[in-house]
Amino acid sequence: MTTVSDWLTEARPALRESVHVGPGLLKGTSVVHIVGDRETHAFLRVGPREAFLMAQLDGTRTLADIGVAYAEQFGKRLGEAHWTQLLGLLHSHALIEPAAPEQLEAVREKTELARRAAGRSPLLWRRPVPGAADLVVPLARRIGWLLHPLAAVPLALAGTAVAVFVLLRWSMLWTAVSESPSRSTAAVVGLLVGWVVIAGHEFFHGIACVRYGGRPTEIGVMWRFPMIAPYCKVDDVVTFPRPGQRVVTSFAGVYVNLVALIPFAALWWWGPQSGWWHGLAAALLLFGVVAALANLIPVLKLDGYHMLEHATSTSNLQGESFRFAGAFLRHGPSGIAAYSRRARRIYAGYALLATAILGPALVLLIRSWYLTLADLWSPLTAIAVLVGEAVVVGGLLRWAVVWRRRATEEA
């Protein structure tokens, strides 16, 4: 009869208090869990079995007890070698008690270097603002109540009503902008106000993250071709246990865009009915609605995309959906045989959604640009320019992918 080693019946290891095991996320044909350390901001991707074991390491149960629960869950017992391997992995990442301060610092530095490498490419560049992320916690204490349902629901509905009004009166608002005196001054002021709204948008991602127990890792300025804008990294969101918490954290930015429409609408309705201020109010309303809608488009990898990703509990939804579609197009049903029924529904649905959005948008963009060029020069010249631009964009995208892969490998 096999006996359990004494150390398995006595050891009661525990994860550090700042370590959280995230829920299962669908990724291709498998399920992954993200383990996050909110002290070092390090993350580790593990499978369902490892996640189950890590979730049991609370310092109250012995390894033998956990092994029994594991056997009931997965139908397989763990030997000493398995436990040695798992505990060694956790110790190497400073996820388990005790962890020396110098080890935590080493993990923190390694994570920071990897994050900087991942945030740089020819099409993407980030510059964190020192101390900006530290402002989120005190801000959350003061204005976090704005995310409480009693405040958030009516404010979001009011902002949505304003957005509907703007869409229905788009031509009238555009006329007010075009007829406004000193349009250049109004444009500068509108741009500055827009940046303040965008900054609030990003800070509220962080405030929502704090509301559910996380912390933003960075707040700064980002170059994402072709624009420069503030950004906020809320990596802890993948460890939140409930999809609703993750969705709200991603929606918090759009919520700010909607709330900002309310004072802009008040200026439009009750302010001067002509002149510079009237034109400024119209410009802010138009810009605000465009910004909110753009963030909700689920193919741009902005808030709407992440909301959909969190709602479906998936990881890399866009990339995996395109990979799924490619496998189906190349090999037919046999190419997607390894995918679960749930995965097939989600990935096929997203691929169809992306096609329905990107297809017409690309056709309209090419048509509009072609007509513009043909009007300026000639149809043949327009075609030549379009082909040249396609080659340049394709080369730039390929270069960006190769550059990013090399940077990741070097890190």
Short mmCIF file of C-alpha atoms in Angstrom, two decimals:
data_model
loop_
_atom_site.label_atom_id
_atom_site.label_comp_id
_atom_site.label_asym_id
_atom_site.label_seq_id
_atom_site.Cartn_x
_atom_site.Cartn_y
_atom_site.Cartn_z
CA MET A 1 0.00 0.00 0.00
CA THR A 2 1.37 3.40 -1.00
CA THR A 3 1.92 5.82 1.86
CA VAL A 4 1.83 9.58 1.61
CA SER A 5 5.07 11.31 2.50
CA ASP A 6 5.11 13.13 5.81
CA TRP A 7 5.78 16.50 4.21
CA LEU A 8 2.63 16.22 2.10
CA THR A 9 0.52 15.68 5.20
CA GLU A 10 2.19 18.51 7.12
CA ALA A 11 2.97 21.25 4.60
CA ARG A 12 0.36 24.02 4.36
CA PRO A 13 1.77 26.43 1.76
CA ALA A 14 -0.04 29.64 0.95
CA LEU A 15 0.00 32.08 -1.90
CA ARG A 16 0.99 35.60 -0.96
CA GLU A 17 -1.97 37.81 -0.08
CA SER A 18 -1.48 39.99 -3.16
CA VAL A 19 -1.65 37.00 -5.54
CA HIS A 20 -5.00 36.33 -7.23
CA VAL A 21 -5.97 33.47 -9.52
CA GLY A 22 -8.18 34.69 -12.33
CA PRO A 23 -11.18 32.87 -13.82
CA GLY A 24 -10.96 30.51 -16.77
CA LEU A 25 -10.68 32.29 -20.12
CA LEU A 26 -11.26 30.61 -23.45
CA LYS A 27 -8.18 30.82 -25.69
CA GLY A 28 -8.40 28.84 -28.90
CA THR A 29 -8.94 25.18 -28.12
CA SER A 30 -7.95 25.51 -24.46
CA VAL A 31 -8.82 27.39 -21.28
CA VAL A 32 -6.27 29.54 -19.48
CA HIS A 33 -6.18 31.31 -16.12
CA ILE A 34 -4.19 34.48 -15.45
CA VAL A 35 -2.47 34.64 -12.07
CA GLY A 36 -1.70 38.22 -11.07
CA ASP A 37 0.46 39.63 -8.28
CA ARG A 38 -0.89 43.06 -7.35
CA GLU A 39 2.32 43.94 -5.52
CA THR A 40 4.85 43.24 -8.27
CA HIS A 41 2.37 43.59 -11.17
CA ALA A 42 3.66 40.28 -12.55
CA PHE A 43 1.33 37.88 -14.35
CA LEU A 44 1.54 34.17 -15.05
CA ARG A 45 -0.62 32.14 -17.42
CA VAL A 46 -1.56 28.66 -16.22
CA GLY A 47 -3.97 25.88 -17.15
CA PRO A 48 -7.13 24.81 -15.29
CA ARG A 49 -5.33 22.13 -13.26
CA GLU A 50 -2.62 24.46 -12.00
CA ALA A 51 -5.21 27.16 -11.31
CA PHE A 52 -7.28 24.72 -9.25
CA LEU A 53 -4.28 23.76 -7.14
CA MET A 54 -3.15 27.36 -6.65
CA ALA A 55 -6.62 28.39 -5.53
CA GLN A 56 -6.43 25.77 -2.77
CA LEU A 57 -3.13 27.07 -1.38
CA ASP A 58 -4.58 29.19 1.42
CA GLY A 59 -2.37 28.06 4.32
CA THR A 60 -5.13 26.07 6.02
CA ARG A 61 -5.10 22.86 3.97
CA THR A 62 -2.27 20.39 3.66
CA LEU A 63 -0.95 19.24 0.31
CA ALA A 64 -2.43 15.83 0.99
CA ASP A 65 -5.88 17.36 1.51
CA ILE A 66 -5.54 19.36 -1.68
CA GLY A 67 -4.41 16.24 -3.50
CA VAL A 68 -7.63 14.47 -2.50
CA ALA A 69 -9.73 17.38 -3.79
CA TYR A 70 -7.69 17.38 -7.01
CA ALA A 71 -8.27 13.66 -7.53
CA GLU A 72 -12.04 14.15 -7.06
CA GLN A 73 -12.02 17.02 -9.58
CA PHE A 74 -9.73 15.60 -12.27
CA GLY A 75 -9.66 11.86 -11.55
CA LYS A 76 -5.90 11.74 -11.04
CA ARG A 77 -3.67 11.76 -7.97
CA LEU A 78 -0.57 13.92 -7.70
CA GLY A 79 2.79 12.50 -6.73
CA GLU A 80 5.63 14.20 -4.89
CA ALA A 81 7.30 15.12 -8.19
CA HIS A 82 4.23 17.06 -9.32
CA TRP A 83 4.07 19.00 -6.07
CA THR A 84 7.80 19.72 -6.17
CA GLN A 85 7.51 21.05 -9.71
CA LEU A 86 4.50 23.25 -8.94
CA LEU A 87 5.89 24.69 -5.72
CA GLY A 88 9.22 25.31 -7.42
CA LEU A 89 7.45 27.26 -10.17
CA LEU A 90 5.51 29.33 -7.66
CA HIS A 91 8.62 30.04 -5.62
CA SER A 92 10.60 31.10 -8.70
CA HIS A 93 7.91 33.69 -9.44
CA ALA A 94 7.73 34.81 -5.78
CA LEU A 95 4.05 33.88 -5.65
CA ILE A 96 4.21 31.80 -2.48
CA GLU A 97 5.05 32.62 1.12
CA PRO A 98 7.69 33.42 2.16
CA ALA A 99 9.17 35.67 -0.50
CA ALA A 100 12.31 37.68 0.22
CA PRO A 101 12.19 41.44 -0.51
CA GLU A 102 15.08 41.15 -2.94
CA GLN A 103 13.25 38.42 -4.85
CA LEU A 104 10.12 40.57 -5.09
CA GLU A 105 12.20 43.47 -6.34
CA ALA A 106 13.85 41.27 -8.98
CA VAL A 107 10.44 40.08 -10.20
CA ARG A 108 9.19 43.67 -10.25
CA GLU A 109 12.15 44.85 -12.35
CA LYS A 110 11.84 41.93 -14.78
CA THR A 111 8.13 42.60 -15.21
CA GLU A 112 8.74 46.29 -15.84
CA LEU A 113 11.32 45.55 -18.54
CA ALA A 114 8.94 43.12 -20.26
CA ARG A 115 6.10 45.64 -20.11
CA ARG A 116 8.22 48.35 -21.71
CA ALA A 117 9.28 46.01 -24.51
CA ALA A 118 5.66 44.99 -25.15
CA GLY A 119 4.53 48.61 -25.31
CA ARG A 120 6.82 49.67 -28.16
CA SER A 121 6.53 49.14 -31.90
CA PRO A 122 6.46 51.33 -35.00
CA LEU A 123 2.67 51.58 -34.63
CA LEU A 124 2.47 51.62 -30.83
CA TRP A 125 4.47 53.56 -28.27
CA ARG A 126 3.75 54.27 -24.61
CA ARG A 127 5.28 56.73 -22.17
CA PRO A 128 4.04 56.36 -18.57
CA VAL A 129 3.69 59.54 -16.53
CA PRO A 130 5.51 59.08 -13.19
CA GLY A 131 3.12 59.10 -10.23
CA ALA A 132 -0.04 59.31 -12.35
CA ALA A 133 -1.21 55.79 -11.42
CA ASP A 134 -0.74 56.62 -7.73
CA LEU A 135 -3.40 59.34 -8.00
CA VAL A 136 -6.11 56.84 -8.83
CA VAL A 137 -6.59 55.39 -5.33
CA PRO A 138 -7.31 58.75 -3.63
CA LEU A 139 -9.49 59.73 -6.59
CA ALA A 140 -11.42 56.50 -6.22
CA ARG A 141 -12.15 57.37 -2.58
CA ARG A 142 -13.51 60.78 -3.54
CA ILE A 143 -15.43 60.21 -6.77
CA GLY A 144 -15.74 56.43 -6.96
CA TRP A 145 -19.39 56.82 -5.95
CA LEU A 146 -20.06 57.89 -9.54
CA LEU A 147 -19.68 54.22 -10.50
CA HIS A 148 -22.32 53.08 -8.01
CA PRO A 149 -25.37 51.85 -9.95
CA LEU A 150 -27.63 54.44 -8.29
CA ALA A 151 -25.51 57.19 -9.86
CA ALA A 152 -24.09 55.44 -12.94
CA VAL A 153 -27.32 54.12 -14.44
CA PRO A 154 -29.25 57.44 -14.62
CA LEU A 155 -26.15 59.36 -15.74
CA ALA A 156 -25.35 56.82 -18.45
CA LEU A 157 -28.97 56.87 -19.64
CA ALA A 158 -28.97 60.67 -19.74
CA GLY A 159 -25.73 60.68 -21.72
CA THR A 160 -27.14 58.07 -24.10
CA ALA A 161 -30.23 60.22 -24.64
CA VAL A 162 -27.99 63.17 -25.55
CA ALA A 163 -26.03 60.94 -27.95
CA VAL A 164 -29.27 59.92 -29.69
CA PHE A 165 -30.24 63.60 -29.96
CA VAL A 166 -26.86 64.40 -31.55
CA LEU A 167 -27.22 61.62 -34.10
CA LEU A 168 -30.72 62.76 -35.01
CA ARG A 169 -29.65 66.43 -35.31
CA TRP A 170 -26.23 65.83 -36.82
CA SER A 171 -26.66 68.17 -39.81
CA MET A 172 -27.97 70.98 -37.62
CA LEU A 173 -25.00 70.70 -35.26
CA TRP A 174 -22.55 70.51 -38.15
CA THR A 175 -24.05 73.67 -39.62
CA ALA A 176 -23.59 75.43 -36.28
CA VAL A 177 -19.92 74.45 -36.29
CA SER A 178 -19.34 75.53 -39.89
CA GLU A 179 -21.06 78.89 -39.36
CA SER A 180 -19.34 79.64 -36.06
CA PRO A 181 -17.07 82.71 -36.04
CA SER A 182 -13.37 82.08 -35.31
CA ARG A 183 -13.61 78.36 -35.99
CA SER A 184 -9.88 77.88 -35.45
CA THR A 185 -10.13 79.17 -31.88
CA ALA A 186 -13.15 76.96 -31.24
CA ALA A 187 -11.23 73.99 -32.65
CA VAL A 188 -8.30 74.59 -30.26
CA VAL A 189 -10.60 74.95 -27.25
CA GLY A 190 -12.58 71.91 -28.34
CA LEU A 191 -9.37 69.91 -28.67
CA LEU A 192 -8.25 70.89 -25.18
CA VAL A 193 -11.64 70.02 -23.68
CA GLY A 194 -11.61 66.76 -25.61
CA TRP A 195 -8.23 65.85 -24.14
CA VAL A 196 -9.55 66.53 -20.63
CA VAL A 197 -12.47 64.20 -21.33
CA ILE A 198 -10.12 61.53 -22.70
CA ALA A 199 -7.92 61.87 -19.61
CA GLY A 200 -11.01 61.43 -17.42
CA HIS A 201 -11.97 58.45 -19.58
CA GLU A 202 -8.65 56.75 -18.81
CA PHE A 203 -8.62 57.65 -15.12
CA PHE A 204 -12.07 56.13 -14.70
CA HIS A 205 -10.78 52.83 -16.05
CA GLY A 206 -8.35 52.96 -13.14
CA ILE A 207 -11.02 54.03 -10.64
CA ALA A 208 -13.24 51.12 -11.69
CA CYS A 209 -10.27 48.79 -11.34
CA VAL A 210 -9.70 50.04 -7.78
CA ARG A 211 -13.42 49.60 -7.02
CA TYR A 212 -13.06 45.85 -7.61
CA GLY A 213 -9.82 45.45 -5.70
CA GLY A 214 -7.22 46.00 -8.42
CA ARG A 215 -4.71 48.75 -9.16
CA PRO A 216 -3.79 50.44 -12.45
CA THR A 217 -0.20 49.65 -13.41
CA GLU A 218 0.41 52.65 -15.67
CA ILE A 219 -1.16 55.91 -16.79
CA GLY A 220 0.55 57.90 -19.49
CA VAL A 221 0.56 59.04 -23.10
CA MET A 222 0.35 56.60 -25.99
CA TRP A 223 1.11 56.85 -29.70
CA ARG A 224 -1.22 54.52 -31.55
CA PHE A 225 -1.07 55.12 -35.27
CA PRO A 226 -2.25 57.65 -36.30
CA MET A 227 -3.00 59.54 -33.05
CA ILE A 228 -1.60 60.43 -29.64
CA ALA A 229 -3.84 59.99 -26.58
CA PRO A 230 -3.73 59.22 -22.85
CA TYR A 231 -3.90 55.57 -21.77
CA CYS A 232 -4.41 53.56 -18.59
CA LYS A 233 -3.31 49.95 -18.10
CA VAL A 234 -5.62 47.97 -15.81
CA ASP A 235 -4.03 44.54 -16.15
CA ASP A 236 -5.57 43.35 -12.87
CA VAL A 237 -8.96 43.18 -14.60
CA VAL A 238 -8.19 39.66 -15.90
CA THR A 239 -8.11 38.38 -12.30
CA PHE A 240 -11.54 39.74 -11.34
CA PRO A 241 -13.79 36.74 -10.66
CA ARG A 242 -17.03 37.99 -12.24
CA PRO A 243 -17.48 38.97 -15.90
CA GLY A 244 -19.63 41.93 -14.85
CA GLN A 245 -16.73 43.47 -12.93
CA ARG A 246 -14.46 43.15 -15.94
CA VAL A 247 -17.08 44.57 -18.32
CA VAL A 248 -17.77 47.57 -16.06
CA THR A 249 -14.05 48.32 -15.79
CA SER A 250 -13.81 48.45 -19.57
CA PHE A 251 -17.06 50.44 -19.93
CA ALA A 252 -16.01 53.06 -17.34
CA GLY A 253 -14.21 55.12 -20.00
CA VAL A 254 -17.20 55.27 -22.36
CA TYR A 255 -19.31 56.12 -19.32
CA VAL A 256 -17.21 59.28 -18.87
CA ASN A 257 -17.71 60.15 -22.55
CA LEU A 258 -21.47 59.84 -22.10
CA VAL A 259 -21.56 61.87 -18.88
CA ALA A 260 -19.45 64.62 -20.50
CA LEU A 261 -22.16 65.04 -23.15
CA ILE A 262 -24.61 66.28 -20.51
CA PRO A 263 -22.94 69.68 -19.78
CA PHE A 264 -22.17 70.08 -23.51
CA ALA A 265 -25.86 69.59 -24.24
CA ALA A 266 -26.79 72.10 -21.51
CA LEU A 267 -24.52 74.66 -23.18
CA TRP A 268 -26.18 73.94 -26.53
CA TRP A 269 -29.75 74.16 -25.23
CA TRP A 270 -29.49 76.95 -22.68
CA GLY A 271 -26.42 78.87 -23.75
CA PRO A 272 -26.18 81.46 -26.54
CA GLN A 273 -28.18 80.31 -29.57
CA SER A 274 -25.66 81.66 -32.04
CA GLY A 275 -22.06 82.70 -32.26
CA TRP A 276 -18.83 81.23 -30.94
CA TRP A 277 -20.20 79.49 -27.84
CA HIS A 278 -22.99 77.88 -29.82
CA GLY A 279 -20.50 76.54 -32.34
CA LEU A 280 -18.22 75.27 -29.56
CA ALA A 281 -21.11 73.41 -27.92
CA ALA A 282 -21.98 71.79 -31.25
CA ALA A 283 -18.35 70.79 -31.84
CA LEU A 284 -18.04 69.25 -28.39
CA LEU A 285 -21.24 67.28 -28.85
CA LEU A 286 -20.17 65.97 -32.26
CA PHE A 287 -16.69 65.06 -31.08
CA GLY A 288 -18.03 63.48 -27.89
CA VAL A 289 -20.47 61.22 -29.72
CA VAL A 290 -17.86 60.18 -32.28
CA ALA A 291 -15.41 59.35 -29.49
CA ALA A 292 -17.98 57.28 -27.59
CA LEU A 293 -19.12 55.37 -30.68
CA ALA A 294 -15.55 54.76 -31.88
CA ASN A 295 -14.65 53.28 -28.50
CA LEU A 296 -17.58 50.88 -28.76
CA ILE A 297 -16.65 49.46 -32.18
CA PRO A 298 -15.65 45.87 -31.31
CA VAL A 299 -12.96 45.51 -34.01
CA LEU A 300 -10.71 48.41 -32.95
CA LYS A 301 -9.42 46.79 -29.74
CA LEU A 302 -10.77 49.67 -27.70
CA ASP A 303 -13.31 49.58 -24.88
CA GLY A 304 -16.06 47.88 -26.88
CA TYR A 305 -13.73 45.09 -27.91
CA HIS A 306 -12.54 44.51 -24.36
CA MET A 307 -16.12 44.58 -23.06
CA LEU A 308 -17.02 41.85 -25.54
CA GLU A 309 -13.90 39.90 -24.64
CA HIS A 310 -14.72 40.05 -20.92
CA ALA A 311 -18.42 39.30 -21.46
CA THR A 312 -17.48 36.10 -23.32
CA SER A 313 -14.62 35.27 -20.88
CA THR A 314 -12.11 34.93 -23.69
CA SER A 315 -8.46 35.85 -24.16
CA ASN A 316 -7.23 37.40 -27.43
CA LEU A 317 -10.71 37.15 -28.91
CA GLN A 318 -9.82 38.87 -32.17
CA GLY A 319 -6.65 36.92 -32.91
CA GLU A 320 -8.20 33.57 -31.99
CA SER A 321 -11.32 34.31 -34.05
CA PHE A 322 -9.26 35.06 -37.15
CA ARG A 323 -7.16 31.94 -36.50
CA PHE A 324 -10.37 29.92 -36.20
CA ALA A 325 -11.75 31.39 -39.44
CA GLY A 326 -8.47 30.71 -41.22
CA ALA A 327 -8.47 27.08 -40.10
CA PHE A 328 -12.03 26.66 -41.36
CA LEU A 329 -11.31 28.30 -44.71
CA ARG A 330 -8.19 26.17 -45.27
CA HIS A 331 -9.40 22.78 -44.02
CA GLY A 332 -13.17 23.01 -43.67
CA PRO A 333 -14.95 21.41 -40.66
CA SER A 334 -11.96 19.16 -39.95
CA GLY A 335 -9.83 22.25 -39.31
CA ILE A 336 -11.99 23.31 -36.36
CA ALA A 337 -12.74 19.86 -34.96
CA ALA A 338 -10.61 20.50 -31.87
CA TYR A 339 -12.68 23.54 -30.85
CA SER A 340 -15.44 23.15 -28.29
CA ARG A 341 -19.03 24.00 -29.22
CA ARG A 342 -18.83 27.20 -27.14
CA ALA A 343 -15.58 28.21 -28.84
CA ARG A 344 -17.10 27.66 -32.28
CA ARG A 345 -20.08 29.86 -31.47
CA ILE A 346 -17.96 32.67 -30.05
CA TYR A 347 -15.22 32.69 -32.68
CA ALA A 348 -17.57 32.26 -35.63
CA GLY A 349 -19.80 35.02 -34.27
CA TYR A 350 -16.92 37.44 -33.82
CA ALA A 351 -15.46 36.64 -37.25
CA LEU A 352 -18.84 37.35 -38.87
CA LEU A 353 -19.24 40.54 -36.83
CA ALA A 354 -15.77 41.77 -37.80
CA THR A 355 -16.42 40.99 -41.46
CA ALA A 356 -19.76 42.81 -41.36
CA ILE A 357 -18.05 45.92 -39.92
CA LEU A 358 -14.68 45.94 -41.68
CA GLY A 359 -15.90 44.85 -45.13
CA PRO A 360 -18.28 47.75 -45.84
CA ALA A 361 -16.00 50.22 -44.03
CA LEU A 362 -13.03 49.23 -46.21
CA VAL A 363 -15.11 49.40 -49.40
CA LEU A 364 -16.46 52.86 -48.51
CA LEU A 365 -13.00 54.12 -47.57
CA ILE A 366 -11.40 52.89 -50.80
CA ARG A 367 -14.30 54.19 -52.89
CA SER A 368 -14.21 57.63 -51.26
CA TRP A 369 -10.45 57.93 -51.62
CA TYR A 370 -10.56 56.71 -55.22
CA LEU A 371 -13.21 59.27 -56.18
CA THR A 372 -11.21 62.02 -54.51
CA LEU A 373 -8.01 61.09 -56.34
CA ALA A 374 -9.79 60.55 -59.64
CA ASP A 375 -11.34 63.99 -59.36
CA LEU A 376 -7.95 65.56 -58.66
CA TRP A 377 -6.03 63.69 -61.37
CA SER A 378 -7.38 60.75 -63.39
CA PRO A 379 -8.85 57.27 -62.79
CA LEU A 380 -5.59 55.52 -63.80
CA THR A 381 -3.54 57.72 -61.48
CA ALA A 382 -6.02 57.07 -58.66
CA ILE A 383 -5.69 53.31 -59.13
CA ALA A 384 -1.90 53.54 -59.18
CA VAL A 385 -1.89 55.57 -55.95
CA LEU A 386 -4.25 53.12 -54.24
CA VAL A 387 -2.09 50.15 -55.23
CA GLY A 388 1.04 51.93 -54.03
CA GLU A 389 -0.59 52.82 -50.72
CA ALA A 390 -1.72 49.20 -50.24
CA VAL A 391 1.85 47.99 -50.78
CA VAL A 392 3.25 50.55 -48.33
CA VAL A 393 0.66 49.79 -45.64
CA GLY A 394 1.16 46.05 -46.06
CA GLY A 395 4.93 46.44 -45.78
CA LEU A 396 4.59 48.68 -42.74
CA LEU A 397 2.30 46.21 -40.99
CA ARG A 398 4.66 43.33 -41.77
CA TRP A 399 7.61 45.33 -40.48
CA ALA A 400 5.70 46.15 -37.30
CA VAL A 401 4.90 42.46 -36.68
CA VAL A 402 8.52 41.38 -37.24
CA TRP A 403 9.85 44.25 -35.13
CA ARG A 404 7.52 43.40 -32.26
CA ARG A 405 8.37 39.69 -32.44
CA ARG A 406 12.09 40.46 -32.25
CA ALA A 407 11.59 42.87 -29.36
CA THR A 408 9.60 40.23 -27.47
CA GLU A 409 12.25 37.57 -28.07
CA GLU A 410 15.04 39.88 -26.89
CA ALA A 411 13.06 40.72 -23.72
#
